[in-house]
Structure formats: C-alpha cells, structure tokens
mmCIF file of C-alpha atoms in Angstrom:
data_model
loop_
_atom_site.group_PDB
_atom_site.id
_atom_site.type_symbol
_atom_site.label_atom_id
_atom_site.label_comp_id
_atom_site.label_asym_id
_atom_site.label_seq_id
_atom_site.Cartn_x
_atom_site.Cartn_y
_atom_site.Cartn_z
ATOM 1 C CA UNK A 1 58.930 97.382 99.616
ATOM 2 C CA UNK A 2 60.400 99.889 97.188
ATOM 3 C CA UNK A 3 58.846 102.831 99.082
ATOM 4 C CA UNK A 4 59.951 101.425 102.458
ATOM 5 C CA UNK A 5 63.492 101.086 101.134
ATOM 6 C CA UNK A 6 63.584 104.667 99.919
ATOM 7 C CA UNK A 7 62.272 105.853 103.296
ATOM 8 C CA UNK A 8 64.960 103.776 105.033
ATOM 9 C CA UNK A 9 67.620 105.378 102.849
ATOM 10 C CA UNK A 10 66.381 108.850 103.765
ATOM 11 C CA UNK A 11 66.299 107.908 107.460
ATOM 12 C CA UNK A 12 69.890 106.694 107.235
ATOM 13 C CA UNK A 13 70.907 109.998 105.656
ATOM 14 C CA UNK A 14 69.257 111.746 108.609
ATOM 15 C CA UNK A 15 71.338 109.818 111.140
ATOM 16 C CA UNK A 16 74.581 110.497 109.266
ATOM 17 C CA UNK A 17 73.777 114.220 109.160
ATOM 18 C CA UNK A 18 72.792 114.052 112.844
ATOM 19 C CA UNK A 19 76.106 112.423 113.817
ATOM 20 C CA UNK A 20 78.117 114.940 111.823
ATOM 21 C CA UNK A 21 76.174 117.842 113.304
ATOM 22 C CA UNK A 22 76.494 116.677 116.907
ATOM 23 C CA UNK A 23 80.232 116.086 116.591
ATOM 24 C CA UNK A 24 80.633 119.399 114.772
ATOM 25 C CA UNK A 25 78.754 121.276 117.507
ATOM 26 C CA UNK A 26 81.321 120.094 120.043
ATOM 27 C CA UNK A 27 84.219 121.055 117.771
ATOM 28 C CA UNK A 28 82.826 124.583 117.267
ATOM 29 C CA UNK A 29 82.557 125.050 121.051
ATOM 30 C CA UNK A 30 86.089 123.794 121.890
ATOM 31 C CA UNK A 31 87.710 127.264 122.306
ATOM 32 C CA UNK A 32 84.951 128.525 124.620
ATOM 33 C CA UNK A 33 84.892 125.340 126.717
ATOM 34 C CA UNK A 34 88.716 125.314 126.896
ATOM 35 C CA UNK A 35 88.682 128.858 128.312
ATOM 36 C CA UNK A 36 85.803 128.130 130.719
ATOM 37 C CA UNK A 37 87.409 125.036 132.199
ATOM 38 C CA UNK A 38 90.851 126.694 132.275
ATOM 39 C CA UNK A 39 92.986 124.145 130.419
ATOM 40 C CA UNK A 40 95.881 124.676 128.031
ATOM 41 C CA UNK A 41 96.092 123.571 124.401
ATOM 42 C CA UNK A 42 98.495 120.814 125.477
ATOM 43 C CA UNK A 43 96.045 119.553 128.105
ATOM 44 C CA UNK A 44 93.228 119.628 125.570
ATOM 45 C CA UNK A 45 95.070 116.963 123.577
ATOM 46 C CA UNK A 46 94.786 114.598 126.532
ATOM 47 C CA UNK A 47 91.065 115.265 126.841
ATOM 48 C CA UNK A 48 90.607 114.503 123.144
ATOM 49 C CA UNK A 49 92.208 111.136 123.790
ATOM 50 C CA UNK A 50 89.400 110.460 126.281
ATOM 51 C CA UNK A 51 86.876 111.374 123.590
ATOM 52 C CA UNK A 52 88.560 108.888 121.261
ATOM 53 C CA UNK A 53 88.723 106.164 123.917
ATOM 54 C CA UNK A 54 85.010 106.571 124.589
ATOM 55 C CA UNK A 55 84.259 106.396 120.849
ATOM 56 C CA UNK A 56 86.348 103.246 120.443
ATOM 57 C CA UNK A 57 84.515 101.543 123.323
ATOM 58 C CA UNK A 58 81.155 102.680 121.934
ATOM 59 C CA UNK A 59 82.002 101.205 118.535
ATOM 60 C CA UNK A 60 82.700 97.774 120.019
ATOM 61 C CA UNK A 61 79.521 97.779 122.119
ATOM 62 C CA UNK A 62 77.410 99.273 119.334
ATOM 63 C CA UNK A 63 78.550 96.667 116.810
ATOM 64 C CA UNK A 64 77.651 93.733 119.014
ATOM 65 C CA UNK A 65 74.333 95.226 120.072
ATOM 66 C CA UNK A 66 73.455 95.878 116.431
ATOM 67 C CA UNK A 67 73.963 92.197 115.624
ATOM 68 C CA UNK A 68 72.065 91.039 118.730
ATOM 69 C CA UNK A 69 69.139 93.514 118.832
ATOM 70 C CA UNK A 70 69.031 94.809 115.268
ATOM 71 C CA UNK A 71 70.002 98.247 113.958
ATOM 72 C CA UNK A 72 66.388 99.433 114.019
ATOM 73 C CA UNK A 73 66.562 99.292 117.804
ATOM 74 C CA UNK A 74 70.158 100.359 118.357
ATOM 75 C CA UNK A 75 70.476 103.297 115.925
ATOM 76 C CA UNK A 76 67.746 105.521 117.467
ATOM 77 C CA UNK A 77 68.881 104.674 121.016
ATOM 78 C CA UNK A 78 72.467 105.502 120.077
ATOM 79 C CA UNK A 79 71.285 108.721 118.457
ATOM 80 C CA UNK A 80 69.474 109.735 121.668
ATOM 81 C CA UNK A 81 72.538 108.844 123.765
ATOM 82 C CA UNK A 82 74.885 110.816 121.512
ATOM 83 C CA UNK A 83 72.597 113.818 121.479
ATOM 84 C CA UNK A 84 71.857 113.764 125.202
ATOM 85 C CA UNK A 85 75.533 113.534 126.202
ATOM 86 C CA UNK A 86 76.452 116.455 123.925
ATOM 87 C CA UNK A 87 75.320 118.932 126.583
ATOM 88 C CA UNK A 88 77.704 117.530 129.196
ATOM 89 C CA UNK A 89 80.935 119.257 127.964
ATOM 90 C CA UNK A 90 79.021 122.556 127.997
ATOM 91 C CA UNK A 91 78.093 122.044 131.646
ATOM 92 C CA UNK A 92 81.572 120.991 132.794
ATOM 93 C CA UNK A 93 83.251 123.535 135.053
ATOM 94 C CA UNK A 94 86.252 121.478 136.171
ATOM 95 C CA UNK A 95 88.816 119.462 134.208
ATOM 96 C CA UNK A 96 87.690 116.134 135.726
ATOM 97 C CA UNK A 97 84.082 116.879 134.762
ATOM 98 C CA UNK A 98 85.122 117.693 131.186
ATOM 99 C CA UNK A 99 87.062 114.442 130.977
ATOM 100 C CA UNK A 100 84.052 112.423 132.154
ATOM 101 C CA UNK A 101 81.756 114.332 129.792
ATOM 102 C CA UNK A 102 83.961 113.668 126.783
ATOM 103 C CA UNK A 103 84.260 110.006 127.660
ATOM 104 C CA UNK A 104 80.464 109.671 127.719
ATOM 105 C CA UNK A 105 79.919 111.783 124.615
ATOM 106 C CA UNK A 106 82.596 109.776 122.800
ATOM 107 C CA UNK A 107 80.851 106.545 123.778
ATOM 108 C CA UNK A 108 77.557 107.810 122.373
ATOM 109 C CA UNK A 109 79.243 109.008 119.208
ATOM 110 C CA UNK A 110 81.009 105.691 118.645
ATOM 111 C CA UNK A 111 77.822 103.682 119.244
ATOM 112 C CA UNK A 112 75.883 105.807 116.752
ATOM 113 C CA UNK A 113 78.736 105.718 114.221
ATOM 114 C CA UNK A 114 78.914 101.941 114.042
ATOM 115 C CA UNK A 115 75.203 101.190 114.300
ATOM 116 C CA UNK A 116 74.239 103.653 111.545
ATOM 117 C CA UNK A 117 77.007 102.216 109.306
ATOM 118 C CA UNK A 118 75.681 98.719 109.980
ATOM 119 C CA UNK A 119 72.180 99.886 108.962
ATOM 120 C CA UNK A 120 73.671 101.543 105.880
ATOM 121 C CA UNK A 121 75.124 98.151 104.908
ATOM 122 C CA UNK A 122 71.631 96.673 105.302
ATOM 123 C CA UNK A 123 70.157 99.371 103.035
ATOM 124 C CA UNK A 124 72.927 98.883 100.488
ATOM 125 C CA UNK A 125 72.305 95.138 100.441
ATOM 126 C CA UNK A 126 68.594 95.728 99.774
ATOM 127 C CA UNK A 127 69.391 98.180 96.961
ATOM 128 C CA UNK A 128 71.817 95.673 95.395
ATOM 129 C CA UNK A 129 74.131 98.516 94.390
ATOM 130 C CA UNK A 130 76.551 100.842 96.165
ATOM 131 C CA UNK A 131 75.012 103.631 98.235
ATOM 132 C CA UNK A 132 77.458 103.783 101.159
ATOM 133 C CA UNK A 133 79.648 106.678 99.979
ATOM 134 C CA UNK A 134 76.714 109.088 99.756
ATOM 135 C CA UNK A 135 75.911 108.411 103.410
ATOM 136 C CA UNK A 136 79.449 109.373 104.366
ATOM 137 C CA UNK A 137 79.182 112.525 102.269
ATOM 138 C CA UNK A 138 76.160 113.662 104.299
ATOM 139 C CA UNK A 139 78.179 113.289 107.496
ATOM 140 C CA UNK A 140 80.275 116.193 106.151
ATOM 141 C CA UNK A 141 77.067 118.135 105.504
ATOM 142 C CA UNK A 142 76.357 117.801 109.224
ATOM 143 C CA UNK A 143 79.692 119.446 109.989
ATOM 144 C CA UNK A 144 78.763 122.406 107.787
ATOM 145 C CA UNK A 145 75.400 122.758 109.555
ATOM 146 C CA UNK A 146 77.211 122.695 112.904
ATOM 147 C CA UNK A 147 79.568 125.471 111.815
ATOM 148 C CA UNK A 148 76.650 127.644 110.681
ATOM 149 C CA UNK A 149 74.648 126.963 113.848
ATOM 150 C CA UNK A 150 77.652 127.544 116.050
ATOM 151 C CA UNK A 151 78.371 130.883 114.390
ATOM 152 C CA UNK A 152 74.741 131.953 114.826
ATOM 153 C CA UNK A 153 74.833 130.992 118.516
ATOM 154 C CA UNK A 154 77.938 133.099 119.070
ATOM 155 C CA UNK A 155 76.277 136.071 117.375
ATOM 156 C CA UNK A 156 73.256 135.675 119.655
ATOM 157 C CA UNK A 157 75.519 135.526 122.683
ATOM 158 C CA UNK A 158 74.695 131.997 123.864
ATOM 159 C CA UNK A 159 77.162 130.234 126.139
ATOM 160 C CA UNK A 160 78.322 126.633 125.436
ATOM 161 C CA UNK A 161 75.785 125.096 127.818
ATOM 162 C CA UNK A 162 72.860 126.812 126.089
ATOM 163 C CA UNK A 163 74.166 126.097 122.591
ATOM 164 C CA UNK A 164 74.960 122.439 123.218
ATOM 165 C CA UNK A 165 71.783 121.941 125.291
ATOM 166 C CA UNK A 166 69.644 123.287 122.451
ATOM 167 C CA UNK A 167 71.455 121.089 119.927
ATOM 168 C CA UNK A 168 71.074 118.101 122.242
ATOM 169 C CA UNK A 169 67.306 118.624 122.543
ATOM 170 C CA UNK A 170 66.854 118.952 118.786
ATOM 171 C CA UNK A 171 69.090 115.910 118.278
ATOM 172 C CA UNK A 172 66.974 113.727 120.595
ATOM 173 C CA UNK A 173 63.824 114.667 118.697
ATOM 174 C CA UNK A 174 65.447 113.984 115.319
ATOM 175 C CA UNK A 175 66.826 110.610 116.481
ATOM 176 C CA UNK A 176 63.413 109.463 117.696
ATOM 177 C CA UNK A 177 61.495 110.838 114.708
ATOM 178 C CA UNK A 178 63.687 109.184 112.084
ATOM 179 C CA UNK A 179 63.507 105.785 113.813
ATOM 180 C CA UNK A 180 60.242 104.810 112.172
ATOM 181 C CA UNK A 181 61.880 104.823 108.735
ATOM 182 C CA UNK A 182 64.594 102.274 109.548
ATOM 183 C CA UNK A 183 64.505 98.749 108.125
ATOM 184 C CA UNK A 184 63.651 95.832 110.392
ATOM 185 C CA UNK A 185 66.365 93.295 111.089
ATOM 186 C CA UNK A 186 67.132 91.295 107.965
ATOM 187 C CA UNK A 187 66.958 87.485 108.200
ATOM 188 C CA UNK A 188 70.399 85.933 108.145
ATOM 189 C CA UNK A 189 71.603 82.520 107.153
ATOM 190 C CA UNK A 190 72.069 80.089 110.067
ATOM 191 C CA UNK A 191 75.587 79.868 111.389
ATOM 192 C CA UNK A 192 77.698 76.992 110.169
ATOM 193 C CA UNK A 193 78.064 74.030 112.499
ATOM 194 C CA UNK A 194 80.634 74.800 115.138
ATOM 195 C CA UNK A 195 80.249 78.562 114.832
ATOM 196 C CA UNK A 196 79.499 80.438 117.984
ATOM 197 C CA UNK A 197 77.798 83.786 118.428
ATOM 198 C CA UNK A 198 79.084 86.569 116.203
ATOM 199 C CA UNK A 199 81.303 88.008 118.904
ATOM 200 C CA UNK A 200 82.919 84.617 119.702
ATOM 201 C CA UNK A 201 83.629 83.274 116.241
ATOM 202 C CA UNK A 202 87.182 83.330 114.965
ATOM 203 C CA UNK A 203 87.730 86.644 113.137
ATOM 204 C CA UNK A 204 88.573 86.043 109.452
ATOM 205 C CA UNK A 205 91.948 87.341 108.425
ATOM 206 C CA UNK A 206 90.237 89.334 105.688
ATOM 207 C CA UNK A 207 88.415 91.443 108.274
ATOM 208 C CA UNK A 208 91.666 92.296 110.012
ATOM 209 C CA UNK A 209 93.237 93.247 106.678
ATOM 210 C CA UNK A 210 90.278 95.541 105.990
ATOM 211 C CA UNK A 211 90.808 97.016 109.456
ATOM 212 C CA UNK A 212 94.534 97.625 108.838
ATOM 213 C CA UNK A 213 93.728 99.372 105.553
ATOM 214 C CA UNK A 214 91.138 101.490 107.343
ATOM 215 C CA UNK A 215 93.817 102.446 109.892
ATOM 216 C CA UNK A 216 96.189 103.546 107.115
ATOM 217 C CA UNK A 217 93.502 105.543 105.257
ATOM 218 C CA UNK A 218 92.105 107.220 108.351
ATOM 219 C CA UNK A 219 95.603 108.021 109.576
ATOM 220 C CA UNK A 220 96.030 109.914 106.312
ATOM 221 C CA UNK A 221 92.703 111.682 106.876
ATOM 222 C CA UNK A 222 93.675 112.655 110.431
ATOM 223 C CA UNK A 223 97.008 114.045 109.246
ATOM 224 C CA UNK A 224 95.285 116.160 106.598
ATOM 225 C CA UNK A 225 92.785 117.505 109.124
ATOM 226 C CA UNK A 226 95.414 118.828 111.500
ATOM 227 C CA UNK A 227 98.445 119.593 109.318
ATOM 228 C CA UNK A 228 97.225 120.856 105.936
ATOM 229 C CA UNK A 229 96.813 124.483 107.016
ATOM 230 C CA UNK A 230 100.085 124.541 109.000
ATOM 231 C CA UNK A 231 101.900 123.127 105.974
ATOM 232 C CA UNK A 232 101.004 126.093 103.798
ATOM 233 C CA UNK A 233 101.794 128.586 106.577
ATOM 234 C CA UNK A 234 105.060 127.148 107.881
ATOM 235 C CA UNK A 235 106.595 125.537 104.805
ATOM 236 C CA UNK A 236 105.414 127.760 101.931
ATOM 237 C CA UNK A 237 104.866 130.971 103.870
ATOM 238 C CA UNK A 238 101.248 131.435 102.817
ATOM 239 C CA UNK A 239 99.170 134.120 104.598
ATOM 240 C CA UNK A 240 96.620 132.780 107.065
ATOM 241 C CA UNK A 241 93.659 133.352 104.754
ATOM 242 C CA UNK A 242 95.343 131.448 101.915
ATOM 243 C CA UNK A 243 96.551 128.653 104.196
ATOM 244 C CA UNK A 244 92.955 127.965 105.245
ATOM 245 C CA UNK A 245 92.273 127.002 101.630
ATOM 246 C CA UNK A 246 94.433 123.914 102.071
ATOM 247 C CA UNK A 247 91.926 122.212 104.326
ATOM 248 C CA UNK A 248 89.034 123.779 102.424
ATOM 249 C CA UNK A 249 90.098 122.259 99.087
ATOM 250 C CA UNK A 250 90.802 118.897 100.728
ATOM 251 C CA UNK A 251 87.391 118.806 102.453
ATOM 252 C CA UNK A 252 85.535 120.002 99.364
ATOM 253 C CA UNK A 253 86.989 117.349 97.075
ATOM 254 C CA UNK A 254 86.500 114.734 99.787
ATOM 255 C CA UNK A 255 82.764 115.529 99.930
ATOM 256 C CA UNK A 256 82.384 115.763 96.148
ATOM 257 C CA UNK A 257 84.218 112.492 95.668
ATOM 258 C CA UNK A 258 81.919 110.697 98.091
ATOM 259 C CA UNK A 259 78.899 111.951 96.203
ATOM 260 C CA UNK A 260 80.322 110.435 93.002
ATOM 261 C CA UNK A 261 81.944 107.263 94.395
ATOM 262 C CA UNK A 262 78.761 105.143 94.498
ATOM 263 C CA UNK A 263 78.156 105.526 90.765
ATOM 264 C CA UNK A 264 81.813 104.801 90.005
ATOM 265 C CA UNK A 265 81.738 101.743 92.250
ATOM 266 C CA UNK A 266 78.545 100.504 90.582
ATOM 267 C CA UNK A 267 80.220 100.693 87.182
ATOM 268 C CA UNK A 268 83.784 99.653 87.858
ATOM 269 C CA UNK A 269 83.586 97.886 91.228
ATOM 270 C CA UNK A 270 84.828 98.673 94.741
ATOM 271 C CA UNK A 271 88.318 97.312 94.034
ATOM 272 C CA UNK A 272 88.805 99.956 91.332
ATOM 273 C CA UNK A 273 87.540 102.717 93.617
ATOM 274 C CA UNK A 274 89.989 101.749 96.388
ATOM 275 C CA UNK A 275 92.946 101.025 94.138
ATOM 276 C CA UNK A 276 92.746 104.060 91.874
ATOM 277 C CA UNK A 277 91.526 106.325 94.681
ATOM 278 C CA UNK A 278 94.458 105.435 96.926
ATOM 279 C CA UNK A 279 96.863 105.782 93.989
ATOM 280 C CA UNK A 280 95.458 109.242 93.215
ATOM 281 C CA UNK A 281 95.819 110.186 96.908
ATOM 282 C CA UNK A 282 99.450 109.039 96.770
ATOM 283 C CA UNK A 283 100.082 111.322 93.798
ATOM 284 C CA UNK A 284 98.355 114.217 95.571
ATOM 285 C CA UNK A 285 100.231 113.976 98.857
ATOM 286 C CA UNK A 286 103.546 113.478 97.041
ATOM 287 C CA UNK A 287 102.850 116.715 95.173
ATOM 288 C CA UNK A 288 102.195 118.396 98.548
ATOM 289 C CA UNK A 289 105.440 117.056 99.998
ATOM 290 C CA UNK A 290 107.534 118.293 97.091
ATOM 291 C CA UNK A 291 105.561 121.430 96.171
ATOM 292 C CA UNK A 292 107.693 124.552 95.641
ATOM 293 C CA UNK A 293 104.651 126.803 95.114
ATOM 294 C CA UNK A 294 101.358 127.339 96.906
ATOM 295 C CA UNK A 295 99.184 126.487 93.911
ATOM 296 C CA UNK A 296 100.925 123.130 93.530
ATOM 297 C CA UNK A 297 100.295 122.341 97.205
ATOM 298 C CA UNK A 298 96.620 123.304 96.940
ATOM 299 C CA UNK A 299 96.271 121.061 93.882
ATOM 300 C CA UNK A 300 97.933 118.249 95.808
ATOM 301 C CA UNK A 301 95.580 118.627 98.796
ATOM 302 C CA UNK A 302 92.611 118.602 96.427
ATOM 303 C CA UNK A 303 93.800 115.376 94.778
ATOM 304 C CA UNK A 304 94.510 113.868 98.197
ATOM 305 C CA UNK A 305 90.939 114.490 99.355
ATOM 306 C CA UNK A 306 89.424 113.275 96.079
ATOM 307 C CA UNK A 307 91.500 110.089 96.136
ATOM 308 C CA UNK A 308 90.742 109.217 99.736
ATOM 309 C CA UNK A 309 87.040 110.080 99.451
ATOM 310 C CA UNK A 310 85.759 106.686 98.368
ATOM 311 C CA UNK A 311 88.183 104.484 100.314
ATOM 312 C CA UNK A 312 86.630 104.246 103.781
ATOM 313 C CA UNK A 313 83.053 103.651 102.513
ATOM 314 C CA UNK A 314 84.311 100.718 100.430
ATOM 315 C CA UNK A 315 86.141 99.196 103.410
ATOM 316 C CA UNK A 316 83.141 99.596 105.748
ATOM 317 C CA UNK A 317 80.818 98.154 103.138
ATOM 318 C CA UNK A 318 83.033 95.110 102.543
ATOM 319 C CA UNK A 319 83.246 94.471 106.287
ATOM 320 C CA UNK A 320 79.458 94.659 106.688
ATOM 321 C CA UNK A 321 78.726 92.360 103.754
ATOM 322 C CA UNK A 322 81.337 89.757 104.717
ATOM 323 C CA UNK A 323 78.953 88.047 107.170
ATOM 324 C CA UNK A 324 75.360 89.378 107.456
ATOM 325 C CA UNK A 325 74.904 87.830 110.907
ATOM 326 C CA UNK A 326 77.955 89.716 112.246
ATOM 327 C CA UNK A 327 77.738 92.912 110.159
ATOM 328 C CA UNK A 328 77.772 95.257 113.130
ATOM 329 C CA UNK A 329 80.634 93.465 114.862
ATOM 330 C CA UNK A 330 82.764 93.406 111.720
ATOM 331 C CA UNK A 331 82.089 97.066 110.965
ATOM 332 C CA UNK A 332 83.035 97.910 114.578
ATOM 333 C CA UNK A 333 86.367 96.119 114.136
ATOM 334 C CA UNK A 334 87.219 97.956 110.939
ATOM 335 C CA UNK A 335 85.880 101.315 112.179
ATOM 336 C CA UNK A 336 87.537 100.935 115.570
ATOM 337 C CA UNK A 337 91.019 100.320 114.174
ATOM 338 C CA UNK A 338 90.428 103.035 111.589
ATOM 339 C CA UNK A 339 89.481 105.478 114.335
ATOM 340 C CA UNK A 340 92.784 104.734 116.099
ATOM 341 C CA UNK A 341 94.479 105.722 112.872
ATOM 342 C CA UNK A 342 92.486 108.972 112.733
ATOM 343 C CA UNK A 343 93.679 109.870 116.236
ATOM 344 C CA UNK A 344 97.234 108.706 115.621
ATOM 345 C CA UNK A 345 97.731 110.541 112.318
ATOM 346 C CA UNK A 346 98.380 114.039 113.730
ATOM 347 C CA UNK A 347 100.607 112.614 116.482
ATOM 348 C CA UNK A 348 102.709 110.555 114.058
ATOM 349 C CA UNK A 349 103.317 113.542 111.803
ATOM 350 C CA UNK A 350 104.076 115.704 114.845
ATOM 351 C CA UNK A 351 106.679 113.255 116.110
ATOM 352 C CA UNK A 352 108.323 113.013 112.684
ATOM 353 C CA UNK A 353 108.722 116.785 112.516
ATOM 354 C CA UNK A 354 111.448 116.384 115.173
ATOM 355 C CA UNK A 355 113.437 114.387 112.599
ATOM 356 C CA UNK A 356 112.670 116.147 109.310
ATOM 357 C CA UNK A 357 110.812 119.035 107.681
ATOM 358 C CA UNK A 358 107.032 118.961 107.899
ATOM 359 C CA UNK A 359 106.499 118.536 104.166
ATOM 360 C CA UNK A 360 108.877 115.594 104.013
ATOM 361 C CA UNK A 361 106.903 113.757 106.726
ATOM 362 C CA UNK A 362 104.004 113.562 104.236
ATOM 363 C CA UNK A 363 105.993 111.012 102.226
ATOM 364 C CA UNK A 364 104.994 108.505 104.889
ATOM 365 C CA UNK A 365 101.386 109.090 103.813
ATOM 366 C CA UNK A 366 102.459 108.382 100.249
ATOM 367 C CA UNK A 367 103.708 105.000 101.421
ATOM 368 C CA UNK A 368 100.425 104.272 103.239
ATOM 369 C CA UNK A 369 98.355 105.206 100.199
ATOM 370 C CA UNK A 370 100.513 103.061 97.928
ATOM 371 C CA UNK A 371 100.140 100.115 100.332
ATOM 372 C CA UNK A 372 96.367 100.542 100.288
ATOM 373 C CA UNK A 373 96.277 100.617 96.495
ATOM 374 C CA UNK A 374 98.358 97.470 96.317
ATOM 375 C CA UNK A 375 96.109 95.593 98.750
ATOM 376 C CA UNK A 376 92.816 96.728 97.166
ATOM 377 C CA UNK A 377 92.063 93.197 95.949
ATOM 378 C CA UNK A 378 90.940 92.346 99.492
ATOM 379 C CA UNK A 379 87.598 93.922 98.556
ATOM 380 C CA UNK A 380 86.806 91.047 96.217
ATOM 381 C CA UNK A 381 84.039 89.003 97.872
ATOM 382 C CA UNK A 382 85.397 85.954 99.649
ATOM 383 C CA UNK A 383 81.975 84.338 99.883
ATOM 384 C CA UNK A 384 78.880 84.058 97.648
ATOM 385 C CA UNK A 385 76.905 85.609 100.512
ATOM 386 C CA UNK A 386 78.424 88.976 99.635
ATOM 387 C CA UNK A 387 76.184 90.498 96.985
ATOM 388 C CA UNK A 388 78.149 93.527 95.809
ATOM 389 C CA UNK A 389 80.588 91.982 93.319
ATOM 390 C CA UNK A 390 82.755 93.771 90.787
ATOM 391 C CA UNK A 391 80.837 96.188 88.647
ATOM 392 C CA UNK A 392 77.774 94.108 87.857
ATOM 393 C CA UNK A 393 75.052 95.266 90.181
ATOM 394 C CA UNK A 394 71.334 95.777 89.869
ATOM 395 C CA UNK A 395 70.238 99.321 89.242
ATOM 396 C CA UNK A 396 66.491 98.747 89.383
ATOM 397 C CA UNK A 397 66.161 101.353 92.172
ATOM 398 C CA UNK A 398 67.397 104.685 90.982
ATOM 399 C CA UNK A 399 68.093 107.910 92.852
#
C-alpha cells in the first residue's frame, strides 16, 4: 500500500504539471492567435470570459462525475479532453471559431482542475498529513515548462496550430500513461438517513464560507497577475525590465511558499497557515499600495505572493475532506467561486482606477486579506470524519 500511495502521489504531480503546461501553452500563443484571427486587445477580453465560463461549467460537471464515477476514471479522461481541445484555438481562423474553441478548452481545463484536486484530497487523506500545497506548486512548474517550450517553438518557426497540436498529442499520451498510478475510489461512509445524492443534499454553510474565502483569495491572485507589472511602470516609473520583476518576485515566492506550506501546516495546522498567510499578504499589499520606492514595492509583492501561497490549497483541502462522499462536488463549489474571483480581480481593480490611483485600489485587497485571516477558523474540522486536524498528523510516510 505504501508503494501504491507513493506512485499515486507522483501521478497526481504529473496531472498538476500537465494542467499547468496545457494552460500555459495557450497563454504563450495568445499574441500569435490574436493576430491570426484579427481581434483587438479589447475583444480578447471577451473571449477570455468564454474560456472562464467553460472552465466554470467544467468544474461543476467534473466535481459531480468524480463523486459518481471516481477520480481514477475522471482524471485521465479530463486530461485527454483538456489536451485534445488545446489544439482548437490554434486552428481557429475566425472569431466565432476561436470563441467556440476557448469554450471547449475551458471546459476541459475546468474538468481536469477539479477532478485532479479531488484525487489530491484522496491522496492527502491516505497520507494522513498535508500534501496539497506541493501539488499546487507543481502547477506553476507546468507554466514554466510551457514558457520554455513556447519559446523553442517560436525559434523553430512553428505556427500556433503546429505548436498546440504537438503539445496536445504529448498531453494525451501523458494523461493516459499516468492513469495507472491513480488510487481507486475510496470507500465512503453511508449517507445519513434522509440524505440524497451528493449533488442534491443541502450544501453546508461551511462549504459556502470556504467558497467565499476562495473568491477573495483568488481575486487577489488575479489582481496581482494582471496589475503588478503595470503598477511599477505607471505609478513608480520603473523601466520595463525592472517592472517585470514585480510579477517575477510575486510568482517566485508563491511557488516557494507552496513548497513549504505542507510542512508548516503539518506542524502548526491549516488554520495557522491561512490566518498568518493572509495576514502576511495584507502587510505585503499594503506596502505595495503605499510604497514610495521601487524596492519597497518589490518587497511588498514578494510578501504578497508568499502570504497567499498556502491559502487556496488549505481551502480546497478542507472542502474535499468535509464529506468524503461529496469531495469532488464540494471542491467544485469552492474552486468554481474562487475561479470567478480570479477572473473578476483584474476587472475590479480596472474599474476602481476610474475613481482613484492604481496603487490605492490595492487597499481593497488588504481588506480582502484581512477578512480571510479573520475567518480562518472555518478550517477547523466540523466533523470527526475530517482527518486533518490542527497540527497533530501522522508523518509515517515521508517525502
């Protein structure tokens, strides 16, 4: 069993890297596809909404299918779907075709996202200690691989269809190959009398609170993704090369924090990770908002990424462990609302810039982080069925 569990953990890492790589391959090709289809930057924003809508729908379907069929079945199928639909934006020659392609690719991405997180919860439960944050860190590794592969494809002279088609083919093979390492469906306790199927039971208020916190945290992440570089350029007058460091420092500390968060959670508990992480993020983004110098802003973005790094994995993990028989459905609820926050973050900040300076809009993110820190107690298990309590966890399986 110990060997099978380690293999399952590796397989889960593979799917997280795969998801990050597939999504990153699309991001790298955006400029070329935008030019090929003949759309403006403003129009591209609308197409990205279709990508998000498809992902949201995929999350809801993927969560329910994971509970009904088991993640061992759904994860590889979702991986194949996500990989296969990646080629579609590269083939699109008209705006309507690009919209349809992004809707389908988004659906595949959302299905894979939720199902692999549901399987990660299953692996974490078997380990009896936190391992979720490391999975999320490897998603970022996938983005780095996509950037390197995209740059190599440009140097070779490949067009988007060839690049995305090649990535899609490799992705399908990886998704099918890694499937054999996944865990079989775990037995769950019978539903209490009067309970219906997972999708029809009343949703506990705790799940919705986790979802709201995910929305706040991912709204902060979305704002950092799109506005960190512009902040250094427009507010502090940094040259383009220096401004790029804003997102670089944020992303680097985000990845490093996720690699460390599991050990911190095992020792001090998920409540501490969320509370102190969100508080640190609040300090970081406040420093950004008030920074008079570039080095202060870069320090603030670094603290912001480090603080936020462990928050989403803790929220997803808590949702998955709340009810083993509805793990996928609950993760889809939390991830779905969080994803709306990710999409809304850049738009909210953009709208506020009509009312105040860009750096002052970041104080709203301070408020969101402070709210998350205050509500961190929601991570305390509400039921004895949830195994990952406070800081006392088994560490019999190392590595």
